[in-house]
C-alpha cells in the first residue's frame, strides 16, 4: 500500500488521515504540538481537536516534518492557510521524486494575496508542479469522522492525477468528484468562510431566514466575481466547492466561522471570541486577503467590504447592515 503523510492534525487533518488509514493505507500524521503527539501515540485519540473518536491502528504520529513526508507516495497538507508556506518549505527537501501532493487547506495568504495553489507553484520544483491536487467541498470534520455521507471535489490540472487522488480518497460514504478548475475550487473554499462570518453576524443580530438567504445568494455572487476575475470558471461556484460549501458553512452549527460571526453580532469583542477557541476560524484572516484582493482586482464586493470593516475597523454590525441595505439600487446581475 502507498504510504501517506499528513501535515496538520486539526480536526480536518485528523479526520482525513483516519479516513485514509481506515482504507488500509499506512498514514503518518504530523502535529505541531509535541504533547498532543505523545497523547495520540498513547490513546489513538486526538483529544484536542477531534475528541471522542478512536483513530485507526494504521495511523502513526510524529512531530517531525521529515518523518511525516520522507519516502511517502502521497503527502496531504491540512494546516491553517497562513502557515502553509512555512511547512511546505520545511517539507521540500524530504519529498520523494514522484510524490503526489494534495492540499485541503482553505484560505488566501495574507500580504501576498495568493491562494494555496500559487504557493505550491512558487515553491515546488518543476517536476512536482503538475503533481498537486486540491481537495475542497462541504465537509464538517465531525460528520466525516462519523462516516456520514459526504461529497467533495478534487481539482488538478492533470486529469489522470485528479482521478488517481479521487480513487485514493473515495469510500462508500466519502464521494470525491474531479474538477479541472483549480483556482475556482480553491477560491470557493476560501471565500465562503468570509460570507459565513457575515451569516453568523446576521444570526447574532437576530435576523431571520430571509436575511440569511440574501447573504448566501449575494455572497455567492461576490465569490464568483472575484473567481472569474482570477481566471476561474463561473460554473464551479455553483458546485460542491462553491454553493455546496457556502450553504454548509453559513447554516451549520458546526461552522467555526459562522460561530465567530454569531458572537460578533451579539456584540462581543473579536479577540475575546478567538481566545476562547482552540481551532482556527480561517475566515477572519481570509477576510483581510479577500478585501484587499477585491480592491486589487477592481471587483465590487460589498459584503466582504463590510465584514472587513467589522473585523478590522471595529464597525458596528448594525451600521454595516444599514450601509449594505442603503446602497444604490441596481439590477441583480450588476
Short mmCIF file of C-alpha atoms in Angstrom, two decimals:
data_model
loop_
_atom_site.label_atom_id
_atom_site.label_comp_id
_atom_site.label_asym_id
_atom_site.label_seq_id
_atom_site.Cartn_x
_atom_site.Cartn_y
_atom_site.Cartn_z
CA UNK A 1 0.00 0.00 0.00
CA UNK A 2 1.08 3.56 -0.71
CA UNK A 3 2.49 5.27 2.38
CA UNK A 4 0.86 8.61 3.15
CA UNK A 5 1.96 11.60 5.22
CA UNK A 6 -0.47 14.20 6.57
CA UNK A 7 0.72 17.64 7.71
CA UNK A 8 -1.73 19.18 10.15
CA UNK A 9 -3.56 17.44 12.99
CA UNK A 10 -6.51 19.78 13.38
CA UNK A 11 -9.98 18.29 13.19
CA UNK A 12 -9.98 18.09 9.36
CA UNK A 13 -6.41 16.83 9.01
CA UNK A 14 -7.01 14.17 11.66
CA UNK A 15 -10.29 13.11 10.05
CA UNK A 16 -8.75 12.76 6.58
CA UNK A 17 -5.75 10.90 8.00
CA UNK A 18 -8.10 8.48 9.75
CA UNK A 19 -10.24 8.08 6.62
CA UNK A 20 -7.16 7.09 4.59
CA UNK A 21 -5.78 4.85 7.33
CA UNK A 22 -9.16 3.11 7.61
CA UNK A 23 -8.82 2.18 3.93
CA UNK A 24 -5.62 0.32 4.80
CA UNK A 25 -3.03 2.95 3.90
CA UNK A 26 -0.15 3.35 6.38
CA UNK A 27 -0.52 7.02 7.40
CA UNK A 28 1.83 9.24 9.40
CA UNK A 29 0.11 12.28 10.94
CA UNK A 30 2.22 15.32 11.85
CA UNK A 31 1.11 17.61 14.67
CA UNK A 32 2.68 20.87 15.79
CA UNK A 33 2.10 20.13 19.48
CA UNK A 34 4.58 17.55 20.77
CA UNK A 35 2.43 16.81 23.82
CA UNK A 36 -0.53 16.08 21.56
CA UNK A 37 1.63 13.65 19.57
CA UNK A 38 2.52 11.82 22.80
CA UNK A 39 -1.13 11.57 23.83
CA UNK A 40 -2.22 10.34 20.39
CA UNK A 41 0.52 7.71 20.45
CA UNK A 42 -0.75 6.51 23.82
CA UNK A 43 -4.51 6.69 23.26
CA UNK A 44 -5.09 6.86 19.47
CA UNK A 45 -7.38 9.81 20.08
CA UNK A 46 -6.92 13.49 19.18
CA UNK A 47 -8.37 14.83 22.41
CA UNK A 48 -7.62 18.45 21.45
CA UNK A 49 -9.18 18.77 18.01
CA UNK A 50 -11.30 15.63 17.45
CA UNK A 51 -12.22 14.28 20.88
CA UNK A 52 -14.36 11.19 21.23
CA UNK A 53 -13.13 9.36 18.11
CA UNK A 54 -10.81 6.35 18.26
CA UNK A 55 -8.34 6.57 15.37
CA UNK A 56 -7.26 3.74 13.07
CA UNK A 57 -4.42 1.42 14.07
CA UNK A 58 -2.84 2.22 10.69
CA UNK A 59 -2.10 5.75 11.96
CA UNK A 60 1.24 6.75 13.47
CA UNK A 61 2.05 10.17 14.87
CA UNK A 62 5.04 12.48 14.75
CA UNK A 63 6.25 16.00 15.49
CA UNK A 64 8.99 15.70 12.84
CA UNK A 65 8.12 17.02 9.35
CA UNK A 66 10.86 14.96 7.72
CA UNK A 67 9.49 11.77 9.25
CA UNK A 68 5.99 12.66 8.09
CA UNK A 69 6.85 13.25 4.42
CA UNK A 70 10.05 11.31 3.73
CA UNK A 71 9.51 8.28 1.48
CA UNK A 72 5.76 8.89 1.19
CA UNK A 73 3.86 8.32 -2.04
CA UNK A 74 1.31 10.99 -1.14
CA UNK A 75 1.57 13.96 1.21
CA UNK A 76 -1.60 15.76 2.31
CA UNK A 77 -1.30 19.32 3.63
CA UNK A 78 -4.07 20.45 6.00
CA UNK A 79 -2.51 23.20 8.14
CA UNK A 80 -4.03 26.66 8.68
CA UNK A 81 -3.57 28.51 5.41
CA UNK A 82 -1.36 31.22 6.89
CA UNK A 83 1.35 28.71 7.90
CA UNK A 84 1.23 26.53 4.77
CA UNK A 85 4.24 28.30 3.21
CA UNK A 86 6.46 27.68 6.25
CA UNK A 87 5.54 24.00 6.50
CA UNK A 88 5.93 23.43 2.76
CA UNK A 89 9.42 24.93 2.92
CA UNK A 90 10.29 22.54 5.75
CA UNK A 91 8.91 19.57 3.82
CA UNK A 92 10.51 20.33 0.44
CA UNK A 93 13.91 18.64 0.99
CA UNK A 94 12.24 15.39 2.04
CA UNK A 95 9.75 14.78 -0.78
CA UNK A 96 10.05 11.65 -2.89
CA UNK A 97 10.69 12.29 -6.58
CA UNK A 98 7.27 11.01 -7.63
CA UNK A 99 5.22 12.17 -4.63
CA UNK A 100 1.61 13.23 -5.07
CA UNK A 101 0.84 16.43 -3.13
CA UNK A 102 -2.72 17.17 -2.03
CA UNK A 103 -3.83 20.35 -0.25
CA UNK A 104 -7.00 20.56 1.82
CA UNK A 105 -6.23 23.96 3.37
CA UNK A 106 -8.75 26.71 2.64
CA UNK A 107 -7.59 30.31 2.58
CA UNK A 108 -5.82 33.16 0.81
CA UNK A 109 -2.40 34.08 2.14
CA UNK A 110 -2.17 37.49 3.80
CA UNK A 111 0.15 40.08 2.20
CA UNK A 112 0.88 38.04 -0.96
CA UNK A 113 -2.88 37.51 -1.60
CA UNK A 114 -2.04 34.11 -3.08
CA UNK A 115 -4.33 31.06 -2.99
CA UNK A 116 -2.70 27.85 -1.80
CA UNK A 117 -2.07 26.58 -5.36
CA UNK A 118 0.11 29.60 -6.14
CA UNK A 119 2.19 29.00 -3.00
CA UNK A 120 2.84 25.44 -4.16
CA UNK A 121 3.61 26.70 -7.65
CA UNK A 122 6.09 29.22 -6.25
CA UNK A 123 7.99 26.76 -4.09
CA UNK A 124 7.84 23.34 -5.75
CA UNK A 125 10.45 22.20 -8.27
CA UNK A 126 9.31 21.94 -11.89
CA UNK A 127 8.99 18.15 -11.65
CA UNK A 128 6.36 18.40 -8.90
CA UNK A 129 4.32 21.41 -10.05
CA UNK A 130 1.95 19.17 -12.03
CA UNK A 131 1.65 16.61 -9.22
CA UNK A 132 -0.55 18.75 -6.99
CA UNK A 133 -4.28 18.45 -6.31
CA UNK A 134 -6.68 20.47 -4.17
CA UNK A 135 -9.49 19.00 -2.09
CA UNK A 136 -12.47 21.12 -1.12
CA UNK A 137 -16.22 20.98 -0.59
CA UNK A 138 -18.94 20.83 2.09
CA UNK A 139 -17.39 18.61 4.76
CA UNK A 140 -17.60 19.16 8.51
CA UNK A 141 -14.86 17.05 10.06
CA UNK A 142 -17.06 15.54 12.79
CA UNK A 143 -19.65 14.34 10.27
CA UNK A 144 -16.98 12.74 8.07
CA UNK A 145 -15.44 11.16 11.18
CA UNK A 146 -18.89 9.72 11.99
CA UNK A 147 -18.95 8.30 8.45
CA UNK A 148 -21.94 10.37 7.38
CA UNK A 149 -22.34 10.53 3.56
CA UNK A 150 -20.29 13.44 2.18
CA UNK A 151 -19.36 14.66 -1.32
CA UNK A 152 -16.35 16.84 -2.17
CA UNK A 153 -14.29 17.93 -5.17
CA UNK A 154 -10.64 17.39 -6.01
CA UNK A 155 -9.13 19.75 -8.55
CA UNK A 156 -5.95 19.29 -10.57
CA UNK A 157 -4.66 20.46 -13.92
CA UNK A 158 -3.67 16.86 -14.71
CA UNK A 159 -6.83 14.79 -15.23
CA UNK A 160 -5.07 11.49 -14.60
CA UNK A 161 -3.70 12.78 -11.29
CA UNK A 162 -7.14 14.05 -10.24
CA UNK A 163 -8.62 10.62 -10.97
CA UNK A 164 -5.84 8.90 -9.02
CA UNK A 165 -6.47 11.12 -5.98
CA UNK A 166 -10.21 10.52 -6.41
CA UNK A 167 -9.65 6.78 -6.10
CA UNK A 168 -7.33 7.14 -3.09
CA UNK A 169 -9.74 9.26 -1.04
CA UNK A 170 -13.14 7.86 -2.06
CA UNK A 171 -15.01 5.47 0.24
CA UNK A 172 -18.56 4.15 0.41
CA UNK A 173 -19.54 7.30 2.38
CA UNK A 174 -16.98 9.85 1.10
CA UNK A 175 -17.61 10.56 -2.58
CA UNK A 176 -14.98 12.55 -4.48
CA UNK A 177 -15.68 14.30 -7.79
CA UNK A 178 -12.90 15.52 -10.08
CA UNK A 179 -12.62 19.07 -11.39
CA UNK A 180 -10.06 20.79 -13.63
CA UNK A 181 -10.73 24.31 -12.27
CA UNK A 182 -8.07 24.56 -9.56
CA UNK A 183 -8.45 28.28 -8.83
CA UNK A 184 -12.25 28.06 -8.74
CA UNK A 185 -12.29 25.13 -6.32
CA UNK A 186 -9.72 26.85 -4.11
CA UNK A 187 -11.42 30.25 -4.02
CA UNK A 188 -14.79 28.68 -3.34
CA UNK A 189 -13.38 27.00 -0.25
CA UNK A 190 -11.58 30.14 0.92
CA UNK A 191 -14.06 32.94 0.24
CA UNK A 192 -17.12 31.12 1.59
CA UNK A 193 -15.61 31.49 5.07
CA UNK A 194 -15.92 35.27 4.82
CA UNK A 195 -19.59 35.01 3.88
CA UNK A 196 -20.12 32.53 6.73
CA UNK A 197 -18.84 35.15 9.17
CA UNK A 198 -21.41 37.57 7.77
CA UNK A 199 -24.17 34.95 8.05
CA UNK A 200 -23.20 34.45 11.68
CA UNK A 201 -23.33 38.18 12.32
CA UNK A 202 -26.82 38.25 10.84
CA UNK A 203 -27.95 35.42 13.12
CA UNK A 204 -26.31 37.08 16.13
CA UNK A 205 -28.22 40.26 15.41
CA UNK A 206 -31.44 38.27 15.50
CA UNK A 207 -32.28 38.45 11.80
CA UNK A 208 -34.13 35.60 10.12
CA UNK A 209 -34.06 33.24 7.18
CA UNK A 210 -34.79 35.98 4.63
CA UNK A 211 -31.61 37.79 5.62
CA UNK A 212 -29.52 34.63 5.62
CA UNK A 213 -30.79 33.65 2.16
CA UNK A 214 -29.93 37.10 0.82
CA UNK A 215 -26.45 36.90 2.33
CA UNK A 216 -25.76 33.47 0.86
CA UNK A 217 -27.00 34.44 -2.59
CA UNK A 218 -25.28 37.81 -2.80
CA UNK A 219 -22.18 36.33 -1.18
CA UNK A 220 -22.05 33.70 -3.90
CA UNK A 221 -22.21 36.49 -6.49
CA UNK A 222 -19.19 38.20 -4.89
CA UNK A 223 -17.25 34.93 -4.71
CA UNK A 224 -17.99 34.26 -8.37
CA UNK A 225 -16.98 37.76 -9.49
CA UNK A 226 -13.63 37.51 -7.70
CA UNK A 227 -13.09 34.00 -9.01
CA UNK A 228 -13.84 34.88 -12.62
CA UNK A 229 -11.51 37.88 -12.37
CA UNK A 230 -8.77 35.44 -11.33
CA UNK A 231 -9.47 33.02 -14.17
CA UNK A 232 -11.95 30.62 -12.55
CA UNK A 233 -14.92 29.05 -14.31
CA UNK A 234 -18.20 30.59 -13.09
CA UNK A 235 -19.97 27.20 -13.01
CA UNK A 236 -17.50 25.95 -10.38
CA UNK A 237 -19.18 28.26 -7.87
CA UNK A 238 -22.50 26.50 -8.46
CA UNK A 239 -20.91 23.20 -7.45
CA UNK A 240 -19.70 21.47 -4.29
CA UNK A 241 -16.70 23.73 -3.70
CA UNK A 242 -18.81 26.85 -4.20
CA UNK A 243 -22.51 26.80 -3.35
CA UNK A 244 -22.22 23.47 -1.53
CA UNK A 245 -19.53 24.60 0.90
CA UNK A 246 -21.11 28.05 1.22
CA UNK A 247 -24.52 26.72 2.27
CA UNK A 248 -22.96 24.32 4.76
CA UNK A 249 -20.73 26.91 6.38
CA UNK A 250 -23.41 29.60 6.52
CA UNK A 251 -26.07 27.40 8.09
CA UNK A 252 -24.38 24.61 10.04
CA UNK A 253 -23.94 24.77 13.81
CA UNK A 254 -20.50 23.09 13.44
CA UNK A 255 -19.19 26.06 11.40
CA UNK A 256 -16.43 27.85 13.30
CA UNK A 257 -16.69 30.91 11.05
CA UNK A 258 -20.44 31.22 11.49
CA UNK A 259 -19.95 30.83 15.26
CA UNK A 260 -17.43 33.68 15.36
CA UNK A 261 -19.79 35.87 13.34
CA UNK A 262 -22.67 34.99 15.64
CA UNK A 263 -20.74 36.20 18.69
CA UNK A 264 -19.72 39.37 16.86
CA UNK A 265 -23.38 40.00 16.05
CA UNK A 266 -24.18 39.70 19.75
CA UNK A 267 -21.69 42.50 20.40
CA UNK A 268 -18.70 40.57 21.70
CA UNK A 269 -15.07 41.53 21.04
CA UNK A 270 -13.19 39.60 18.33
CA UNK A 271 -10.07 38.96 20.43
CA UNK A 272 -12.19 37.63 23.28
CA UNK A 273 -14.01 35.28 20.93
CA UNK A 274 -10.83 33.94 19.32
CA UNK A 275 -9.08 33.47 22.66
CA UNK A 276 -11.81 31.04 23.69
CA UNK A 277 -11.26 28.84 20.61
CA UNK A 278 -8.68 26.09 20.25
CA UNK A 279 -9.26 25.81 16.49
CA UNK A 280 -8.76 28.32 13.68
CA UNK A 281 -11.62 30.25 12.08
CA UNK A 282 -9.97 30.74 8.68
CA UNK A 283 -12.45 33.42 7.63
CA UNK A 284 -11.01 36.04 9.98
CA UNK A 285 -7.67 36.29 8.20
CA UNK A 286 -9.14 35.42 4.81
CA UNK A 287 -11.42 38.46 5.13
CA UNK A 288 -8.36 40.72 5.08
CA UNK A 289 -6.96 38.98 1.99
CA UNK A 290 -10.34 38.83 0.24
CA UNK A 291 -10.99 42.54 0.76
CA UNK A 292 -7.53 43.51 -0.48
CA UNK A 293 -7.91 41.11 -3.41
CA UNK A 294 -11.25 42.63 -4.43
CA UNK A 295 -9.70 46.12 -4.33
CA UNK A 296 -6.68 44.97 -6.36
CA UNK A 297 -8.91 43.32 -8.98
CA UNK A 298 -11.40 46.19 -9.08
CA UNK A 299 -14.24 43.81 -8.19
CA UNK A 300 -17.22 45.13 -6.24
CA UNK A 301 -17.70 43.02 -3.09
CA UNK A 302 -19.82 44.96 -0.58
CA UNK A 303 -20.42 42.05 1.81
CA UNK A 304 -16.73 41.29 2.02
CA UNK A 305 -16.02 45.01 2.43
CA UNK A 306 -18.45 45.36 5.34
CA UNK A 307 -17.13 42.19 7.01
CA UNK A 308 -13.65 43.71 6.75
CA UNK A 309 -14.90 46.90 8.40
CA UNK A 310 -16.45 44.94 11.27
CA UNK A 311 -13.35 42.83 11.88
CA UNK A 312 -10.57 45.31 11.28
CA UNK A 313 -12.07 48.77 11.86
CA UNK A 314 -14.48 47.94 14.71
CA UNK A 315 -17.55 48.96 12.74
CA UNK A 316 -20.85 48.28 14.46
CA UNK A 317 -22.60 45.31 12.87
CA UNK A 318 -25.99 47.04 12.63
CA UNK A 319 -24.38 50.00 10.89
CA UNK A 320 -22.80 47.62 8.39
CA UNK A 321 -26.24 46.16 7.65
CA UNK A 322 -27.74 49.64 7.25
CA UNK A 323 -24.95 50.59 4.83
CA UNK A 324 -25.46 47.43 2.78
CA UNK A 325 -29.22 47.93 2.56
CA UNK A 326 -28.85 51.63 1.77
CA UNK A 327 -26.61 51.13 -1.26
CA UNK A 328 -27.67 52.48 -4.67
CA UNK A 329 -30.37 50.30 -6.25
CA UNK A 330 -29.23 48.29 -9.31
CA UNK A 331 -30.03 45.23 -11.46
CA UNK A 332 -29.41 41.88 -9.77
CA UNK A 333 -26.69 40.91 -12.21
CA UNK A 334 -24.67 44.05 -11.54
#
